[in-house]
Amino acid sequence: MRQNQISVMVRWLLVLGFLAYVFVHFLKVVQPVLIYHLQQPPFYKMQVFFSQYTDYPGGMAEYAGNFLAQLLHSNFMGSLLLVTSMLVLMLVAKYVFSQTRGGGKGFFWMILPVVLLSLLFQNYYFPYYVFLKVFIAYCAVAVFIALRNRRTVQMIFFGVMVFTLYYLAGSTALLIFLASVIVYASFSSFTKVTPRIIFIIVALVVSVAVPYLGYKYLFNISQLKIWWDLVPAQPVIIRYVPDKALYAFVAVLPVVLLICGLLDKIKSLMLRIPFINRLYSRFSSSDGVIVYLGIIVVAAGLYIVIRQWVFTSLNTQKKSVLLVDYYTLHGEWDKAIDAALSSNEYDLFINFNYNRSVYNSGKWGEWFFKYPQLLGADGLFPDKIVSGQVALVASNFYYELGYISEALHWAFEAQSTTPYNPLVLQRLVKVHLIEGKPEAAATYLNILKTAFFQDDFVKKYSAYIRDTSLIGKDPEFLEKRSFMPRNTYTPGTISEKLKLLLKFNGNNRRALEYLAMYYLLSHQVGNFANILPQVVRYYNPLPTLYQEALVLYVAKTDAGIRYAFKEDVIQSVKNFFENFKKYPDRRVAQNALQQDYMGTYLYYVAFQSPVVTKMQLKAREVESY
């Protein structure tokens, strides 16, 4: 008896150690706040918001999942939520597997769904409510098995659960439940053979009929979602694409039940062999050394698999993209810059946010080319490709420039794909206040009042609705109003938009510097030279990259530019091209000059510019549902 207690204790200590390790991994490495930042799981305490989840199967689980996902707003609470989810899944799975003859006490088998879930939780796109749908199916299977000694109640529960589960968690969760109970009924002493066969046939018919009838007569759902509705249609920018881990997670419950049933049958057949029977009896009556050794071996094996497979599955590049975007959104410019420069791969969205961050941090003239500007001017502004993927980024970009009508346009574009994104609603509030439309701003504020984590924003701007004179006293709004073009057309190119902003207000420094950088990135140094008198108003001396461009321009055109260039800049340009000419092969020259010139305008023009590399922006996926 004591031996069994110690064995159980050791196993649970290993389980708790595993969960503690996972908690730290989520807290320090995955950082759940980035999941929240990407997905912005909507939850509003409004009847109209709730009612939209009642119109289709699985909606209630999605509603509850979005509510729980609000905890992802905090790294600590988010990590606690994810680990708690793994724990409760483990307990339910242990119970289910322990009730099968071949499942033993369920300790080994319960790890499998949890390992798969830990993989899924490390995917920043994975919606929490998908887990909740599957977990509801697990609970339904557990209750069904718990009622095995009360056949009438069990059958009533089965009938009720078929329709309840379909509505609450969707058709995929229903199929998990039905597949699991069919397998369980096939291998358990589930009454006599004939009733068992009848039950299996009924369950098979139900698995086809209920989802189809729901699609045909009750709910307005896509034909593609009749039997697979675990992941609903989502905007491209937050779309989770089902992968092998999800399919394995969905299948693991019925598959393990099947394996346990087969193992029990195989065991019964093998024990009929005298030698194996004696060996099994001797092992079962051992003093526990072999048992403990087995536990240690299995635990070590699981640790190696989990350590090398699960905890190396995190997409570090995607994390870098999210970190840069997160820090940029919260105005932590230096952290955004550090995260961008730490990234191992070029990314368009990192490029956008890096450029915003270096400008807002005051490092525009010195740090701009430290991140490779591989797309040139196309990496300077986010709306070259019209897509909902860049809508919020574009709205933020134009808001900072003071081009309020464009900020509004892109905010509406973002709202069309993510209507309840609080970041979009915040932008709409501020833009409408700037445009002098407090009634429209109040509409969005009333929605935000019912959301979590919006109290400070709502409190501040509700005062502006009650007393509109506060709008004219807000320094941020005053500046944006002074910059915004009025009663005019919207140009089609970024250069013309920037010129229009400067036409309405020549003191719009951000617009001027973005126009200057646009010219430099496009190799239009002559146009940059034309606006030099406006640029020099803000600098004494000019940033090194500006001087490099002008020295290069003068050397090529003999243009008479009156500016006292720094001697070290002139010498640097001369040395660069002297060294460049030494190497007939451009790649060899790039490697040779990288250490001394990476991060300069000279290096960009010679090696990184899309004029040289022919790199182009690809069209992005169109939103589809």
XYZ file of C-alpha atoms in Angstrom:
625
model
C 0.000 0.000 0.000
C 2.784 2.390 0.963
C 4.634 1.476 -2.217
C 1.644 2.546 -4.321
C 1.295 5.802 -2.398
C 4.951 6.668 -2.940
C 4.659 5.778 -6.622
C 1.627 8.033 -7.038
C 3.329 10.831 -5.099
C 6.429 10.643 -7.299
C 4.302 10.814 -10.425
C 2.362 13.840 -9.235
C 5.572 15.583 -8.186
C 6.870 15.071 -11.707
C 3.627 16.449 -13.113
C 3.718 19.509 -10.848
C 7.374 20.070 -11.725
C 6.482 19.941 -15.400
C 3.657 22.462 -14.932
C 5.912 24.788 -12.929
C 8.481 24.639 -15.708
C 5.798 25.384 -18.290
C 4.544 28.338 -16.234
C 8.001 29.925 -16.164
C 8.411 29.237 -19.883
C 5.129 30.963 -20.693
C 5.871 33.859 -18.343
C 9.424 34.583 -19.488
C 9.604 33.295 -23.045
C 6.174 33.146 -24.683
C 4.793 36.231 -22.861
C 0.984 35.889 -23.076
C 0.583 39.658 -23.368
C 1.846 39.281 -26.942
C -0.956 36.799 -27.659
C -3.433 39.370 -26.386
C -1.724 42.135 -28.346
C -1.980 40.215 -31.612
C -5.464 38.767 -31.259
C -7.146 41.510 -29.190
C -9.815 38.960 -28.129
C -13.044 40.966 -28.015
C -15.334 40.940 -25.013
C -17.930 43.600 -24.321
C -20.624 43.640 -21.677
C -23.375 44.433 -24.180
C -26.469 42.520 -25.197
C -25.830 43.159 -28.892
C -22.296 41.782 -28.569
C -23.487 38.659 -26.740
C -26.340 38.024 -29.159
C -24.034 37.608 -32.152
C -22.523 34.530 -30.478
C -25.925 32.874 -30.132
C -26.522 32.596 -33.862
C -24.266 29.660 -34.687
C -22.960 26.398 -33.174
C -19.899 26.925 -31.001
C -20.602 30.594 -30.445
C -21.145 30.228 -26.716
C -17.756 28.554 -26.266
C -16.143 31.352 -28.261
C -17.873 33.954 -26.083
C -16.702 32.251 -22.882
C -13.236 31.745 -24.360
C -12.889 35.426 -25.212
C -13.943 36.296 -21.664
C -11.245 34.080 -20.153
C -8.714 35.303 -22.723
C -8.872 38.776 -21.171
C -6.443 37.356 -18.587
C -3.824 37.245 -21.346
C -3.618 41.022 -20.954
C -1.167 40.279 -18.108
C 1.869 38.026 -18.474
C 1.407 36.562 -14.988
C -2.355 36.019 -15.163
C -2.088 34.842 -18.750
C 0.557 32.259 -17.845
C -1.601 31.154 -14.927
C -4.597 30.763 -17.249
C -2.661 28.658 -19.758
C -1.098 26.394 -17.123
C -4.425 26.001 -15.289
C -6.026 25.018 -18.588
C -3.359 22.366 -19.054
C -3.883 21.107 -15.497
C -7.668 20.716 -15.756
C -7.298 19.047 -19.148
C -4.764 16.679 -17.616
C -7.091 15.763 -14.744
C -10.064 15.096 -17.012
C -7.898 13.119 -19.443
C -6.459 11.066 -16.574
C -9.936 10.170 -15.371
C -11.122 9.161 -18.839
C -8.076 7.037 -19.642
C -8.004 5.436 -16.196
C -11.523 4.102 -16.767
C -10.369 1.945 -19.663
C -8.913 -1.482 -19.013
C -5.775 -0.818 -21.031
C -5.198 2.690 -19.728
C -3.806 1.785 -16.331
C -4.112 4.749 -13.997
C -3.914 7.206 -16.875
C -0.684 8.906 -15.777
C 1.194 8.295 -19.002
C -1.685 8.892 -21.406
C -2.820 12.133 -19.773
C 0.483 13.773 -20.772
C -0.197 13.437 -24.503
C -3.040 15.980 -24.905
C -1.232 18.365 -22.546
C 1.989 18.245 -24.571
C 0.018 18.979 -27.727
C -1.821 21.807 -25.987
C 1.461 23.344 -24.857
C 2.526 23.380 -28.506
C -0.680 25.143 -29.499
C -0.430 27.726 -26.729
C 2.974 28.768 -28.096
C 1.401 29.733 -31.398
C 0.504 33.423 -31.037
C -2.362 32.993 -33.491
C -4.024 30.124 -31.620
C -7.367 31.337 -30.185
C -7.971 30.283 -26.589
C -11.591 29.379 -27.296
C -10.465 26.526 -29.571
C -9.058 24.799 -26.496
C -12.293 25.485 -24.627
C -14.369 23.792 -27.331
C -12.239 20.653 -27.161
C -12.179 20.713 -23.362
C -15.985 20.767 -23.235
C -15.954 17.607 -25.356
C -13.496 15.998 -22.898
C -15.801 16.844 -20.000
C -18.795 15.379 -21.828
C -16.903 12.115 -22.400
C -15.861 12.005 -18.729
C -19.457 12.421 -17.534
C -20.671 9.800 -20.014
C -18.138 7.300 -18.652
C -18.934 8.229 -15.040
C -22.563 7.223 -15.685
C -21.603 3.743 -16.955
C -23.344 2.007 -14.054
C -26.592 3.913 -14.634
C -27.501 2.983 -18.180
C -30.804 4.828 -18.389
C -29.345 8.059 -17.059
C -26.345 7.592 -19.334
C -28.544 7.280 -22.425
C -30.603 10.323 -21.422
C -27.375 12.257 -20.893
C -26.135 11.119 -24.297
C -29.288 12.327 -26.033
C -29.253 15.697 -24.291
C -25.503 16.170 -24.707
C -25.565 15.582 -28.458
C -27.646 18.707 -29.042
C -26.220 20.718 -26.152
C -22.628 20.069 -27.143
C -23.352 20.848 -30.782
C -24.795 24.229 -29.868
C -22.306 25.150 -27.142
C -19.041 23.993 -28.715
C -19.800 23.225 -32.357
C -19.794 20.226 -34.649
C -16.091 19.358 -34.262
C -16.447 19.086 -30.486
C -19.523 16.920 -31.036
C -17.536 14.618 -33.333
C -14.774 14.296 -30.719
C -17.399 13.291 -28.159
C -19.145 10.822 -30.466
C -15.915 9.229 -31.710
C -14.714 8.809 -28.126
C -17.907 7.232 -26.788
C -18.100 4.924 -29.814
C -14.571 3.666 -29.135
C -15.300 3.376 -25.420
C -18.498 1.437 -26.074
C -16.701 -0.871 -28.507
C -14.145 -2.055 -25.955
C -15.918 -1.742 -22.617
C -18.437 -4.101 -21.075
C -21.101 -1.803 -22.423
C -24.158 -3.965 -21.799
C -24.847 -6.790 -24.262
C -23.620 -7.021 -27.833
C -26.878 -6.101 -29.560
C -27.595 -2.901 -27.559
C -23.936 -1.976 -27.988
C -24.152 -2.296 -31.773
C -27.383 -0.307 -31.812
C -25.765 2.451 -29.748
C -22.751 2.616 -32.071
C -24.998 2.819 -35.140
C -27.081 5.578 -33.533
C -23.932 7.520 -32.628
C -22.615 7.223 -36.180
C -25.913 8.431 -37.625
C -26.004 11.326 -35.167
C -22.455 12.370 -36.117
C -23.644 12.912 -39.680
C -27.244 13.986 -39.169
C -27.037 16.605 -36.416
C -24.389 18.857 -38.037
C -26.036 18.516 -41.445
C -29.543 19.291 -40.175
C -28.168 22.238 -38.216
C -26.588 23.572 -41.399
C -29.664 22.865 -43.522
C -32.458 24.158 -41.299
C -31.255 25.977 -38.186
C -28.096 28.013 -38.676
C -26.651 30.196 -41.396
C -23.229 28.572 -41.638
C -20.872 27.765 -44.483
C -21.002 24.345 -46.077
C -17.283 24.051 -45.360
C -18.026 24.380 -41.627
C -20.612 21.597 -41.326
C -18.260 19.157 -39.595
C -15.131 21.272 -39.038
C -15.942 24.500 -37.239
C -13.285 24.522 -34.539
C -11.597 27.605 -36.010
C -14.004 30.200 -37.452
C -13.173 32.563 -40.304
C -10.856 35.347 -39.173
C -9.078 38.331 -40.746
C -5.755 37.435 -42.350
C -3.725 39.431 -39.846
C -4.892 37.276 -36.903
C -5.891 34.105 -38.744
C -4.848 30.839 -37.138
C -4.080 28.209 -39.760
C -4.775 24.696 -38.420
C -1.592 22.648 -38.264
C -0.544 19.109 -37.363
C -0.526 19.954 -33.656
C -4.210 20.949 -33.760
C -5.268 17.890 -35.743
C -3.367 15.673 -33.299
C -4.956 17.497 -30.357
C -8.425 16.912 -31.800
C -7.755 13.236 -32.478
C -5.811 12.304 -29.344
C -8.799 11.450 -27.109
C -10.531 8.865 -29.339
C -7.180 7.562 -30.620
C -5.790 6.956 -27.119
C -9.058 5.283 -26.099
C -8.671 3.052 -29.142
C -5.052 2.264 -28.249
C -6.016 1.453 -24.659
C -8.770 -0.854 -25.869
C -6.423 -2.651 -28.249
C -3.731 -2.946 -25.581
C -6.246 -4.580 -23.252
C -7.215 -7.096 -25.947
C -3.566 -7.805 -26.754
C -2.759 -8.181 -23.059
C -5.594 -10.695 -22.609
C -4.321 -12.747 -25.540
C -0.690 -12.604 -24.423
C -1.479 -13.662 -20.851
C -2.822 -16.932 -22.208
C 0.800 -17.854 -22.912
C 2.178 -19.468 -19.690
C 5.664 -17.939 -19.879
C 4.346 -14.411 -20.338
C 1.754 -14.962 -17.619
C 4.479 -15.967 -15.119
C 6.676 -13.025 -16.151
C 3.785 -10.620 -15.736
C 2.930 -12.046 -12.290
C 6.528 -11.684 -11.149
C 6.687 -8.071 -12.364
C 3.376 -7.219 -10.705
C 4.561 -8.587 -7.347
C 8.010 -6.933 -7.449
C 9.222 -4.754 -4.596
C 8.792 -1.551 -6.598
C 12.360 -1.042 -7.844
C 11.388 -1.913 -11.395
C 8.304 0.290 -11.140
C 10.313 3.279 -9.921
C 12.951 2.656 -12.550
C 10.234 2.610 -15.187
C 8.818 5.888 -13.895
C 12.249 7.509 -14.025
C 12.936 6.244 -17.549
C 9.547 7.413 -18.826
C 9.915 10.781 -17.066
C 13.395 11.279 -18.523
C 12.142 10.377 -21.978
C 9.211 12.768 -21.705
C 11.502 15.535 -20.465
C 13.828 15.110 -23.445
C 10.932 15.101 -25.905
C 9.240 18.098 -24.293
C 12.480 20.057 -23.880
C 13.709 19.468 -27.411
C 10.393 19.509 -29.246
C 7.812 21.515 -27.348
C 9.914 24.336 -25.950
C 11.817 24.916 -29.173
C 8.645 25.237 -31.244
C 8.139 28.938 -30.482
C 8.354 31.087 -33.603
C 11.011 33.537 -32.415
C 10.733 35.668 -35.540
C 7.004 36.138 -35.003
C 7.720 37.024 -31.397
C 10.178 39.691 -32.567
C 7.550 41.166 -34.883
C 5.014 41.275 -32.056
C 7.486 42.709 -29.546
C 8.396 45.570 -31.867
C 4.729 46.266 -32.577
C 3.830 46.056 -28.873
C 6.569 48.449 -27.772
C 5.737 50.840 -30.611
C 2.065 50.868 -29.673
C 2.919 51.732 -26.069
C 5.450 54.402 -27.017
C 8.439 52.478 -25.671
C 10.597 53.586 -28.582
C 14.014 52.455 -27.356
C 12.724 48.969 -26.514
C 11.108 48.767 -29.956
C 14.412 49.732 -31.584
C 16.351 47.153 -29.568
C 13.820 44.423 -30.390
C 13.947 45.299 -34.099
C 17.742 45.240 -34.221
C 17.745 41.905 -32.351
C 15.589 40.250 -35.009
C 17.390 37.725 -37.198
C 15.228 38.199 -40.287
C 13.967 41.163 -42.246
C 10.270 41.837 -41.790
C 8.127 44.508 -43.382
C 6.123 45.212 -40.217
C 9.287 45.476 -38.141
C 10.559 47.930 -40.753
C 7.438 50.125 -40.422
C 7.537 50.182 -36.649
C 11.299 50.630 -36.473
C 11.044 53.724 -38.660
C 8.294 55.155 -36.449
C 10.307 54.385 -33.339
C 13.567 55.968 -34.504
C 11.679 59.113 -35.445
C 9.799 59.376 -32.153
C 12.944 58.607 -30.154
C 14.846 61.458 -31.807
C 17.292 59.097 -33.538
C 15.952 59.556 -37.049
C 19.029 61.104 -38.611
C 21.579 58.768 -37.058
C 19.864 55.387 -36.580
C 17.571 55.128 -39.594
C 19.753 52.778 -41.647
C 20.817 50.587 -38.740
C 17.830 48.410 -39.653
C 18.151 47.222 -43.278
C 15.770 49.262 -45.431
C 15.476 46.471 -47.999
C 12.239 47.769 -49.505
C 13.427 51.334 -49.771
C 10.614 53.869 -49.810
C 8.029 51.064 -49.744
C 9.162 50.259 -46.206
C 8.668 53.853 -45.119
C 4.887 53.987 -45.408
C 2.545 51.046 -44.800
C -0.225 51.458 -47.372
C 1.632 50.729 -50.606
C -0.376 47.506 -50.769
C -4.047 48.060 -49.952
C -4.894 45.376 -47.405
C -6.635 44.997 -44.085
C -3.359 43.589 -42.758
C -1.814 47.055 -42.638
C -4.959 49.011 -41.789
C -4.257 49.782 -38.132
C -0.550 50.365 -38.791
C -1.475 52.779 -41.584
C -4.003 54.579 -39.375
C -1.353 55.092 -36.685
C 1.131 56.293 -39.306
C -1.197 58.929 -40.753
C -2.403 59.997 -37.334
C 1.152 60.823 -36.326
C 1.639 62.741 -39.570
C -1.505 64.748 -38.885
C -3.274 63.459 -41.998
C -6.497 62.900 -40.072
C -8.763 62.036 -42.995
C -6.395 59.218 -43.976
C -6.116 58.075 -40.356
C -9.924 57.862 -40.309
C -10.026 56.058 -43.641
C -7.637 53.360 -42.426
C -9.361 53.109 -39.049
C -12.608 52.315 -40.874
C -10.687 49.804 -42.998
C -9.440 48.134 -39.812
C -12.927 48.193 -38.306
C -14.316 46.366 -41.330
C -12.182 43.313 -40.475
C -11.946 43.598 -36.664
C -15.022 45.594 -35.620
C -14.513 45.174 -31.873
C -10.766 45.775 -31.709
C -10.401 48.327 -28.862
C -7.332 49.871 -30.520
C -9.416 50.664 -33.584
C -12.252 52.071 -31.472
C -9.787 54.270 -29.580
C -8.451 55.650 -32.846
C -11.995 56.403 -34.051
C -12.763 58.272 -30.825
C -9.707 60.516 -31.117
C -10.063 61.179 -34.831
C -13.717 62.174 -34.499
C -12.903 64.495 -31.609
C -10.203 66.164 -33.697
C -12.647 66.586 -36.576
C -15.159 68.194 -34.220
C -17.654 65.336 -34.203
C -18.188 64.568 -30.505
C -21.452 62.706 -31.162
C -19.650 60.167 -33.353
C -16.851 59.884 -30.795
C -19.434 59.251 -28.070
C -20.790 56.283 -30.035
C -17.451 54.493 -29.870
C -16.821 55.570 -26.284
C -20.103 53.975 -25.236
C -18.871 50.691 -26.697
C -15.493 50.970 -24.983
C -17.234 51.588 -21.653
C -18.340 47.955 -21.668
C -14.848 46.556 -22.358
C -12.105 45.563 -19.956
C -8.962 47.685 -19.458
C -10.472 50.813 -21.044
C -11.449 52.763 -17.926
C -8.670 55.367 -18.109
C -9.245 56.080 -21.790
C -13.023 56.292 -21.368
C -12.756 58.523 -18.304
C -10.419 60.960 -20.045
C -12.346 61.385 -23.276
C -15.835 61.203 -21.790
C -14.965 64.542 -20.210
C -14.326 65.893 -23.723
C -17.824 64.828 -24.737
C -19.402 66.579 -21.756
C -17.301 69.712 -22.222
C -16.251 70.115 -25.860
C -14.085 73.138 -25.010
C -11.532 70.650 -23.636
C -10.902 69.424 -27.184
C -9.470 72.800 -28.143
C -7.211 72.798 -25.081
C -5.654 69.394 -25.714
C -2.078 69.949 -27.065
C -2.149 66.732 -29.098
C -5.462 67.586 -30.726
C -4.419 71.187 -31.353
C -1.321 70.021 -33.210
C -3.266 67.494 -35.309
C -5.863 70.119 -36.217
C -3.142 72.510 -37.343
C -1.647 69.824 -39.604
C -4.773 68.285 -41.154
C -5.612 69.194 -44.765
C -9.165 70.455 -45.196
C -11.611 70.358 -48.079
C -9.210 68.832 -50.551
C -8.593 65.675 -52.536
C -6.466 62.758 -51.352
C -3.381 62.185 -53.550
C -2.519 58.664 -54.620
C 1.186 58.644 -53.753
C 2.941 59.153 -50.450
C 5.189 61.900 -51.826
C 2.176 63.939 -52.956
C 0.447 63.355 -49.615
C 3.504 64.646 -47.774
C 3.727 67.682 -50.059
C 0.051 68.393 -49.416
C 0.615 68.271 -45.662
C 3.503 70.722 -46.011
C 1.391 72.969 -48.212
C -1.215 73.263 -45.454
C 1.364 73.666 -42.701
C 5.038 74.183 -43.469
C 5.880 73.558 -39.812
C 4.898 69.889 -40.010
C 8.396 68.608 -39.293
C 7.444 64.942 -39.409
C 5.982 65.336 -42.903
C 9.111 67.193 -44.040
C 11.494 64.582 -42.689
C 9.478 61.713 -44.116
C 9.513 63.456 -47.493
C 13.278 63.965 -47.207
C 13.786 60.298 -46.363
C 11.452 59.267 -49.178
C 13.691 61.106 -51.622
C 16.846 59.528 -50.222
C 15.396 56.016 -50.250
C 14.239 56.536 -53.845
C 17.684 57.831 -54.936
C 16.141 61.243 -55.619
C 18.921 63.173 -53.906
C 18.361 66.129 -56.223
C 14.835 66.552 -54.856
C 16.240 66.214 -51.354
C 18.692 69.010 -52.141
C 15.767 71.189 -53.219
C 14.128 70.959 -49.772
C 17.430 71.287 -47.925
C 16.701 74.901 -46.849
C 13.637 73.665 -44.920
C 15.496 70.663 -43.470
C 18.442 72.670 -42.111
C 16.041 74.646 -39.928
C 15.850 71.648 -37.620
C 19.497 70.553 -37.561
C 22.866 72.026 -36.732
C 24.807 70.203 -38.026
C 22.939 67.962 -40.477
C 22.781 64.265 -39.547
C 25.568 62.168 -41.018
C 23.301 60.275 -43.411
C 22.013 63.553 -44.899
C 25.569 64.765 -45.361
C 26.610 61.470 -46.949
C 23.801 61.758 -49.481
C 24.671 65.361 -50.348
C 28.419 64.717 -50.649
C 27.645 61.801 -52.946
C 25.300 64.022 -54.976
C 27.864 66.814 -55.305
C 30.554 64.338 -56.371
C 28.340 62.980 -59.149
C 26.715 66.196 -60.401
C 29.055 69.041 -59.373
C 25.972 70.698 -57.884
C 26.739 73.865 -55.989
C 25.354 73.179 -52.527
C 26.302 75.670 -49.890
C 26.899 73.680 -46.786
C 29.966 73.125 -44.632
C 30.205 69.344 -44.753
C 32.140 67.634 -41.989
C 35.597 66.602 -43.118
C 35.234 63.088 -41.732
C 32.061 62.600 -43.790
C 33.823 63.684 -46.981
C 36.713 61.349 -46.222
C 34.343 58.485 -45.388
C 32.574 58.811 -48.750
C 35.918 58.910 -50.563
C 37.219 55.845 -48.720
C 34.014 53.925 -49.365
C 34.214 54.256 -53.133
C 37.955 53.700 -53.248
C 37.469 50.409 -51.415
C 34.376 49.561 -53.450
C 36.375 49.781 -56.700
C 38.896 47.242 -55.397
C 36.360 44.423 -55.639
C 35.007 43.466 -59.066
C 32.320 41.293 -57.472
C 29.571 43.206 -55.659
C 29.001 40.468 -53.063
C 32.664 40.409 -52.122
C 32.620 44.190 -51.825
C 29.520 44.041 -49.635
C 31.149 41.596 -47.225
C 34.353 43.629 -47.111
C 32.626 46.954 -46.421
C 29.937 45.640 -44.097
C 31.831 46.059 -40.836
C 32.722 49.729 -41.374
C 29.737 50.970 -43.377
C 26.691 48.913 -42.401
C 24.014 51.342 -41.205
C 25.106 54.206 -43.469
C 23.410 55.758 -46.473
C 26.397 54.767 -48.601
C 25.964 51.087 -47.759
C 22.236 51.314 -48.457
C 22.709 52.877 -51.896
C 25.385 50.405 -52.928
C 24.023 47.131 -51.537
C 20.587 47.257 -49.872
C 18.448 49.525 -52.015
C 15.745 47.761 -54.058
C 17.080 49.701 -57.050
C 20.144 47.446 -56.720
C 18.605 44.240 -55.331
C 15.353 44.427 -57.352
C 13.448 43.469 -54.205
C 9.753 44.339 -54.435
C 6.727 44.363 -52.207
C 4.473 41.405 -52.948
C 0.708 41.639 -53.035
C -0.780 40.336 -49.816
C -3.681 37.981 -49.339
C -7.070 39.574 -49.812
C -9.478 39.304 -46.894
C -11.936 36.454 -47.402
C -14.449 34.754 -45.127
